Short mmCIF file of C-alpha atoms in Angstrom, two decimals:
data_model
loop_
_atom_site.label_atom_id
_atom_site.label_comp_id
_atom_site.label_asym_id
_atom_site.label_seq_id
_atom_site.Cartn_x
_atom_site.Cartn_y
_atom_site.Cartn_z
CA MET L 30 3.82 -70.48 15.25
CA SER L 31 5.03 -69.68 11.72
CA ASP L 32 6.35 -72.33 9.34
CA ARG L 33 9.81 -70.80 9.24
CA PRO L 34 12.70 -73.00 8.01
CA GLN L 35 14.18 -75.22 10.68
CA LYS L 36 17.66 -74.23 11.85
CA SER L 37 20.32 -76.92 11.75
CA ILE L 38 23.98 -77.04 12.76
CA PHE L 39 27.01 -76.63 10.52
CA ALA L 40 30.37 -77.72 11.94
CA HIS L 41 33.39 -79.02 10.05
CA LYS L 42 36.95 -79.97 11.02
CA GLN L 43 39.88 -80.78 8.71
CA THR L 44 43.68 -81.07 8.82
CA TYR L 45 46.22 -79.46 6.46
CA SER L 46 49.90 -79.78 5.56
CA MET L 47 52.45 -77.11 4.72
CA LYS L 48 52.64 -78.24 1.10
CA GLY L 49 49.05 -79.10 0.24
CA ASN L 50 48.04 -81.14 -2.79
CA SER L 51 45.38 -81.45 -5.47
CA LYS L 52 42.80 -82.60 -2.89
CA SER L 53 43.64 -80.28 -0.02
CA ARG L 54 44.86 -76.73 0.42
CA SER L 55 48.07 -75.85 2.22
CA VAL L 56 48.37 -74.28 5.65
CA ARG L 57 49.28 -70.97 4.04
CA ASP L 58 46.27 -71.12 1.69
CA ILE L 59 43.95 -71.61 4.68
CA ALA L 60 45.59 -68.74 6.58
CA HIS L 61 45.33 -66.37 3.61
CA LYS L 62 41.68 -67.33 3.06
CA ASN L 63 40.84 -66.73 6.73
CA GLU L 64 42.71 -63.44 6.73
CA ARG L 65 40.88 -62.37 3.58
CA LEU L 66 44.05 -61.55 1.66
CA ALA L 67 43.69 -60.43 -1.96
CA GLY L 68 42.84 -63.29 -4.29
CA ALA L 69 42.59 -65.88 -1.50
CA CYS L 70 38.77 -66.01 -1.27
CA PRO L 71 37.14 -65.66 -4.71
CA HIS L 72 33.90 -67.14 -3.31
CA VAL L 73 33.30 -63.97 -1.27
CA ALA L 74 31.78 -61.10 -3.25
CA ARG L 75 33.02 -58.30 -0.97
CA PRO L 76 35.73 -59.59 1.38
CA GLN L 77 36.03 -57.72 4.68
CA PRO L 78 38.92 -57.92 7.18
CA PRO L 79 38.30 -60.71 9.71
CA ILE L 80 37.56 -60.06 13.37
CA ILE L 81 40.25 -61.66 15.54
CA LEU L 82 38.30 -62.98 18.53
CA GLU L 83 41.21 -64.73 20.21
CA GLY L 84 44.91 -65.36 19.64
CA MET L 85 46.93 -64.24 16.63
CA ARG L 86 46.39 -63.43 12.97
CA PRO L 87 46.19 -66.50 10.70
CA SER L 88 49.39 -65.51 8.88
CA ALA L 89 51.18 -65.42 12.24
CA VAL L 90 49.96 -68.98 12.84
CA VAL L 91 51.82 -70.07 9.70
CA ASP L 92 55.03 -68.40 10.89
CA LEU L 93 54.70 -70.06 14.29
CA ILE L 94 54.09 -73.49 12.74
CA GLU L 95 57.17 -73.15 10.53
CA SER L 96 59.26 -72.12 13.53
CA ARG L 97 58.01 -75.02 15.65
CA VAL L 98 58.52 -77.53 12.86
CA ALA L 99 62.13 -76.36 12.35
CA GLU L 100 62.83 -76.58 16.09
CA GLN L 101 61.17 -79.98 16.43
CA ASN L 102 63.11 -81.37 13.45
CA ARG L 103 66.31 -80.28 15.15
CA ILE L 104 65.25 -82.17 18.29
CA LEU L 105 64.25 -85.23 16.27
CA ARG L 106 67.65 -85.36 14.53
CA GLY L 107 69.34 -85.49 17.92
CA LEU L 108 66.98 -88.19 19.19
CA ARG L 109 67.51 -90.37 16.13
CA LYS L 110 71.21 -90.50 16.92
CA GLU L 111 70.53 -91.46 20.54
CA ARG L 112 67.66 -93.90 19.95
CA THR L 113 68.50 -95.76 16.79
CA ALA L 114 65.87 -98.42 17.55
CA ARG L 115 63.09 -95.82 17.26
CA LYS L 116 64.10 -94.15 14.00
CA ASP L 117 60.74 -94.96 12.43
CA VAL L 118 58.78 -92.86 14.96
CA LEU L 119 61.45 -90.14 15.11
CA ARG L 120 61.64 -89.38 11.42
CA ALA L 121 61.57 -85.73 10.35
CA ILE L 122 58.40 -83.68 9.90
CA ARG L 123 57.97 -83.40 6.14
CA VAL L 124 56.21 -80.70 4.17
CA ASP L 125 53.35 -83.10 3.48
CA THR L 126 52.85 -83.90 7.18
CA HIS L 127 49.55 -82.44 8.37
CA VAL L 128 50.35 -79.84 11.04
CA LEU L 129 47.17 -77.70 11.28
CA ILE L 130 43.65 -78.50 12.50
CA ALA L 131 41.09 -76.02 11.16
CA SER L 132 37.47 -76.00 12.33
CA VAL L 133 34.56 -73.86 11.19
CA PHE L 134 31.22 -73.31 12.95
CA SER L 135 28.41 -71.45 11.20
CA PHE L 136 25.38 -69.69 12.66
CA PRO L 137 22.13 -70.69 10.91
CA ASP L 138 20.60 -67.21 10.63
CA PRO L 139 21.74 -64.77 7.92
CA VAL L 140 23.80 -61.79 9.04
CA ALA L 141 21.08 -59.35 7.97
CA GLU L 142 18.34 -61.14 9.95
CA MET L 143 20.07 -62.58 13.01
CA ASP L 144 19.46 -61.51 16.60
CA GLU L 145 22.80 -60.14 17.81
CA ALA L 146 22.39 -61.22 21.44
CA GLU L 147 21.41 -64.74 20.40
CA TYR L 148 24.36 -64.91 18.01
CA LEU L 149 26.82 -63.80 20.69
CA ARG L 150 25.54 -66.49 23.06
CA TRP L 151 26.00 -69.10 20.33
CA ARG L 152 29.46 -67.77 19.47
CA LYS L 153 30.63 -68.07 23.07
CA ASP L 154 29.40 -71.66 23.31
CA ALA L 155 30.99 -72.54 19.96
CA MET L 156 34.35 -71.11 21.07
CA ASP L 157 34.14 -72.98 24.38
CA PHE L 158 33.44 -76.21 22.48
CA ALA L 159 36.40 -75.60 20.15
CA ARG L 160 38.81 -75.03 23.05
CA GLU L 161 37.61 -78.14 24.87
CA ASP L 162 37.75 -80.16 21.65
CA ALA L 163 41.34 -79.11 20.97
CA ALA L 164 42.42 -79.92 24.53
CA ARG L 165 40.87 -83.39 24.51
CA ASN L 166 42.64 -84.16 21.21
CA GLY L 167 46.11 -82.96 22.24
CA ALA L 168 46.03 -79.67 20.32
CA GLU L 169 46.39 -75.97 21.13
CA VAL L 170 44.12 -73.22 19.78
CA LEU L 171 46.20 -70.38 18.31
CA SER L 172 43.61 -68.27 16.52
CA VAL L 173 39.83 -67.75 16.50
CA ILE L 174 38.50 -65.63 13.62
CA GLU L 175 35.02 -64.34 12.85
CA HIS L 176 33.70 -63.61 9.35
CA ARG L 177 30.55 -61.61 8.67
CA ASP L 178 31.11 -60.94 4.97
CA GLU L 179 29.16 -64.00 3.78
CA THR L 180 25.49 -64.85 4.08
CA HIS L 181 25.87 -66.56 7.46
CA PRO L 182 28.27 -65.41 10.18
CA HIS L 183 30.80 -68.08 11.09
CA VAL L 184 33.82 -68.71 13.30
CA HIS L 185 37.10 -70.33 12.21
CA VAL L 186 39.37 -71.98 14.80
CA LEU L 187 43.01 -72.75 13.97
CA ALA L 188 44.81 -75.21 16.23
CA VAL L 189 48.15 -77.03 16.13
CA PRO L 190 49.27 -80.31 17.70
CA ILE L 191 51.06 -80.14 21.05
CA CYS L 192 54.49 -81.78 20.91
CA ALA L 193 54.35 -84.77 23.25
CA ASP L 194 55.91 -88.20 23.62
CA ASP L 195 53.06 -89.76 21.67
CA ASN L 196 53.15 -87.12 18.93
CA MET L 197 56.77 -86.05 18.45
CA ARG L 198 56.18 -85.28 14.77
CA MET L 199 53.36 -82.76 15.39
CA ASP L 200 51.03 -84.93 13.30
CA ALA L 201 47.66 -83.17 13.16
CA LYS L 202 45.95 -86.40 12.04
CA ARG L 203 46.60 -87.80 15.51
CA CYS L 204 44.53 -84.88 16.84
CA HIS L 205 41.57 -85.61 14.54
CA GLU L 206 38.92 -88.23 15.37
CA GLY L 207 38.27 -89.15 11.74
CA HIS L 208 41.91 -89.80 10.84
CA ARG L 209 42.51 -91.76 14.05
CA GLU L 210 39.57 -94.07 13.35
CA GLN L 211 40.60 -94.44 9.70
CA ASP L 212 44.10 -95.52 10.75
CA ARG L 213 42.65 -97.92 13.32
CA HIS L 214 40.44 -99.41 10.60
CA ARG L 215 43.49 -100.13 8.43
CA GLU L 216 45.61 -101.46 11.29
CA SER L 217 42.82 -103.77 12.49
CA GLY L 218 42.16 -105.16 9.02
CA TRP L 219 38.43 -104.45 9.21
CA SER L 220 36.29 -105.06 6.15
CA GLY L 221 34.96 -102.19 4.09
CA SER L 222 36.52 -98.88 3.24
CA PRO L 223 38.54 -97.03 5.92
CA SER L 224 36.67 -93.90 4.89
CA ARG L 225 33.55 -95.42 6.47
CA SER L 226 35.22 -95.32 9.89
CA TYR L 227 36.33 -91.75 9.17
CA LYS L 228 32.76 -90.65 8.44
CA GLN L 229 31.35 -92.44 11.48
CA ALA L 230 33.85 -90.72 13.76
CA MET L 231 33.06 -87.30 12.32
CA ARG L 232 29.32 -87.90 12.64
CA ALA L 233 29.94 -88.67 16.31
CA TRP L 234 31.94 -85.41 16.57
CA GLN L 235 29.03 -83.47 15.06
CA ASP L 236 26.64 -85.25 17.45
CA ARG L 237 28.75 -83.96 20.34
CA TYR L 238 28.78 -80.44 18.90
CA HIS L 239 24.99 -80.58 18.53
CA ALA L 240 24.52 -81.76 22.12
CA ASP L 241 26.93 -79.18 23.59
CA VAL L 242 26.09 -76.19 21.38
CA GLY L 243 23.44 -76.63 18.69
CA ALA L 244 20.61 -77.99 20.84
CA ARG L 245 21.16 -75.20 23.39
CA HIS L 246 20.35 -72.68 20.65
CA GLY L 247 17.35 -74.34 19.00
CA GLN L 248 19.35 -75.92 16.17
CA SER L 249 18.52 -79.43 14.93
CA ARG L 250 21.17 -82.03 14.16
CA THR L 251 20.15 -82.22 10.46
CA GLY L 252 17.44 -80.67 8.31
CA PRO L 253 13.93 -82.19 7.91
CA ARG L 254 14.32 -83.08 4.23
CA ARG L 255 17.44 -85.16 4.77
CA ARG L 256 15.61 -87.29 7.35
CA ARG L 257 12.33 -87.26 5.37
CA LEU L 258 10.33 -85.93 8.31
CA ASP L 259 6.63 -85.22 7.84
CA ARG L 260 5.28 -81.80 8.73
CA ALA L 261 3.89 -82.76 12.14
CA THR L 262 7.10 -84.44 13.26
CA TRP L 263 9.16 -81.51 12.03
CA LYS L 264 7.00 -79.01 13.95
CA ALA L 265 7.17 -81.12 17.11
CA GLU L 266 10.96 -81.28 16.93
CA ARG L 267 11.21 -77.57 16.23
CA ASP L 268 9.02 -76.78 19.25
CA ARG L 269 11.11 -79.10 21.44
CA LEU L 270 14.34 -77.40 20.36
CA GLU L 271 12.88 -73.94 20.93
CA ALA L 272 11.77 -74.98 24.43
CA GLN L 273 15.23 -76.39 25.13
CA LYS L 274 16.80 -73.16 23.94
CA ALA L 275 14.48 -71.07 26.17
CA ALA L 276 15.27 -73.27 29.16
CA SER L 277 19.00 -72.95 28.51
CA ILE L 278 18.75 -69.14 28.35
CA ALA L 279 16.67 -69.05 31.55
CA ILE L 280 19.23 -71.17 33.38
CA GLU L 281 22.10 -68.93 32.21
CA ARG L 282 20.27 -65.82 33.36
CA ALA L 283 19.46 -67.40 36.72
CA VAL L 284 23.12 -68.30 37.22
CA GLU L 285 24.18 -64.76 36.31
CA ALA L 286 21.59 -63.23 38.65
CA LYS L 287 22.71 -65.50 41.49
CA ALA L 288 26.35 -64.54 40.95
CA ILE L 289 25.47 -60.82 40.96
CA ALA L 290 23.40 -61.19 44.15
CA GLU L 291 26.16 -63.15 45.91
CA GLU L 292 28.75 -60.55 44.90
CA ALA L 293 26.57 -57.69 46.18
CA HIS L 294 25.93 -59.54 49.44
CA ALA L 295 29.65 -60.22 49.95
CA ARG L 296 30.48 -56.58 49.22
CA LEU L 297 27.87 -55.36 51.72
CA GLN L 298 29.15 -57.76 54.35
CA ASP L 299 32.70 -56.53 53.82
CA GLU L 300 31.59 -52.90 54.10
CA MET L 301 29.65 -53.59 57.29
CA THR L 302 32.55 -55.54 58.80
CA VAL L 303 35.03 -52.75 58.04
CA THR L 304 32.66 -50.05 59.32
CA LEU L 305 31.76 -51.89 62.51
CA ALA L 306 35.42 -52.68 63.17
CA SER L 307 36.23 -48.99 62.77
CA MET L 308 33.40 -48.02 65.14
CA ILE L 309 34.58 -50.54 67.73
CA GLU L 310 38.13 -49.24 67.45
CA ASP L 311 36.91 -45.63 67.91
CA ALA L 312 34.88 -46.65 70.96
CA GLU L 313 37.85 -48.48 72.48
CA THR L 314 40.05 -45.44 71.88
CA ALA L 315 37.54 -43.10 73.50
CA HIS L 316 37.27 -45.43 76.50
CA LEU L 317 41.06 -45.64 76.80
CA ILE L 318 41.38 -41.86 76.68
CA ALA L 319 38.80 -41.52 79.45
CA GLU L 320 40.50 -44.18 81.62
CA GLU L 321 44.20 -43.52 81.06
CA GLY L 322 44.43 -40.17 79.33
CA LEU L 323 45.50 -39.04 75.87
CA ILE L 324 49.27 -39.63 76.19
CA ALA L 325 48.89 -43.20 77.51
CA THR L 326 46.39 -43.94 74.76
CA LEU L 327 48.75 -42.71 72.06
CA ARG L 328 51.54 -44.85 73.49
CA HIS L 329 49.20 -47.84 73.52
CA ARG L 330 48.34 -47.20 69.86
CA ARG L 331 52.05 -47.02 69.00
CA THR L 332 51.80 -43.44 67.78
CA ASP L 333 54.88 -41.61 66.51
CA ALA L 334 57.19 -40.90 69.50
CA LEU L 335 57.93 -37.35 68.25
CA LEU L 336 54.22 -36.50 68.36
CA ILE L 337 53.93 -37.84 71.92
CA ASP L 338 56.96 -35.81 73.03
CA ARG L 339 55.44 -32.68 71.54
CA LEU L 340 52.11 -33.29 73.26
CA ILE L 341 53.90 -33.80 76.58
CA ALA L 342 55.85 -30.54 76.08
CA GLU L 343 52.76 -28.65 74.87
CA PRO L 344 49.66 -30.28 76.40
CA PRO L 345 46.45 -29.67 74.40
CA VAL L 346 44.13 -27.05 75.86
CA PRO L 347 40.86 -28.59 77.21
CA MET L 348 37.73 -27.62 75.32
CA ARG L 349 36.15 -25.89 78.28
CA THR L 350 39.17 -23.57 78.77
CA ARG L 351 39.39 -22.47 75.12
CA ARG L 352 38.30 -19.03 74.01
CA PRO L 353 34.74 -18.77 72.58
CA GLU L 354 35.99 -18.20 69.01
CA GLU L 355 38.16 -21.35 69.24
CA ARG L 356 35.22 -23.44 70.44
CA ILE L 357 33.08 -22.11 67.57
CA GLU L 358 35.79 -23.02 65.04
CA LEU L 359 36.18 -26.53 66.50
CA ASN L 360 32.42 -27.07 66.41
CA ARG L 361 32.34 -25.91 62.79
CA VAL L 362 35.02 -28.46 61.81
CA LEU L 363 33.73 -31.37 63.89
CA GLN L 364 29.99 -31.02 63.27
CA PRO L 365 30.00 -32.40 59.65
CA VAL L 366 32.21 -35.34 60.71
CA ILE L 367 29.90 -36.23 63.60
CA SER L 368 26.77 -35.87 61.42
CA ASP L 369 28.22 -38.09 58.68
CA GLY L 370 29.17 -40.72 61.24
CA LEU L 371 25.70 -40.75 62.79
CA GLN L 372 24.06 -40.97 59.36
CA ARG L 373 26.27 -43.91 58.37
CA LEU L 374 25.55 -45.68 61.66
CA HIS L 375 21.81 -45.18 61.07
CA GLU L 376 22.09 -46.69 57.57
CA LEU L 377 24.02 -49.72 58.83
CA LEU L 378 21.53 -50.36 61.62
CA LEU L 379 18.63 -50.03 59.15
CA VAL L 380 20.23 -52.54 56.75
CA SER L 381 20.97 -54.93 59.61
CA TRP L 382 17.36 -54.68 60.85
CA THR L 383 15.96 -55.20 57.32
CA ARG L 384 18.02 -58.38 56.75
CA ARG L 385 16.68 -60.06 59.89
#
């Protein structure tokens, strides 16, 4: 096995306000950067239009946030008048209130060298993780964007808080593990910096991403240098992750193969049921004709009354009394139908015998 660099995860999540400040960009800045608008991403040498994988364009996310904030502020004004005792939790959503949760997940292989099938499997798992992560934190994913114009392909996920009784102000920090733990640190009066609790919570979030996504694709939690791993330990971990990745792919393929086989079996069963039911119905009809005659059979089958009246007025001529040319014509028309029916019956019986 070659001594290729070990692949490690990259996942980041942050919240943004409409206004922004010297330490953080605004919601609109993030949207413009993700949409690759002119001048919004100077770090990219040759910006290319993003690929919208799910939801709306980033700029449309900004418009929707502004609309929701305006509507929610109108609701909050009404509630403040009704519930004067809760004015503190019903105050208006300000421009510096964080209202967007933006996550980014990067694939470890460069665009020019990556295996497309492997990347697509990773991308699906990363998107599934992002949706589940938003749901468990009381947020809604509005846009998923892919960029391939940098060294490594990556996926951006834009989510907004869901208005609920415990988050009437659409506060994105309530939907972010790091900010929640930081606030809890302050409220509990714990020693040390609140930022320590923030970092611990986000490390736990990255641990979860690694367990759910990274490890399934042969990616380590961190690189070997950061953990000061010796060469033997690094190789052993790399081999373990590669084996885990291979096992994950094998399981996925087995599940897919099982689903395809079950679908084919169900389809065959349906076809056989329909065909056999039709054959039984034809046999019952032939028996009824022989026992009770054509007219009684048609009445039994609830055939159109006008057709029955016509048959009674003009009884069909029996086959044996028809002229030779009429019999030849009837044989010519019926022979292909009979042959097809016998062939289909033979196929069904063969399949039934094979499955025993």
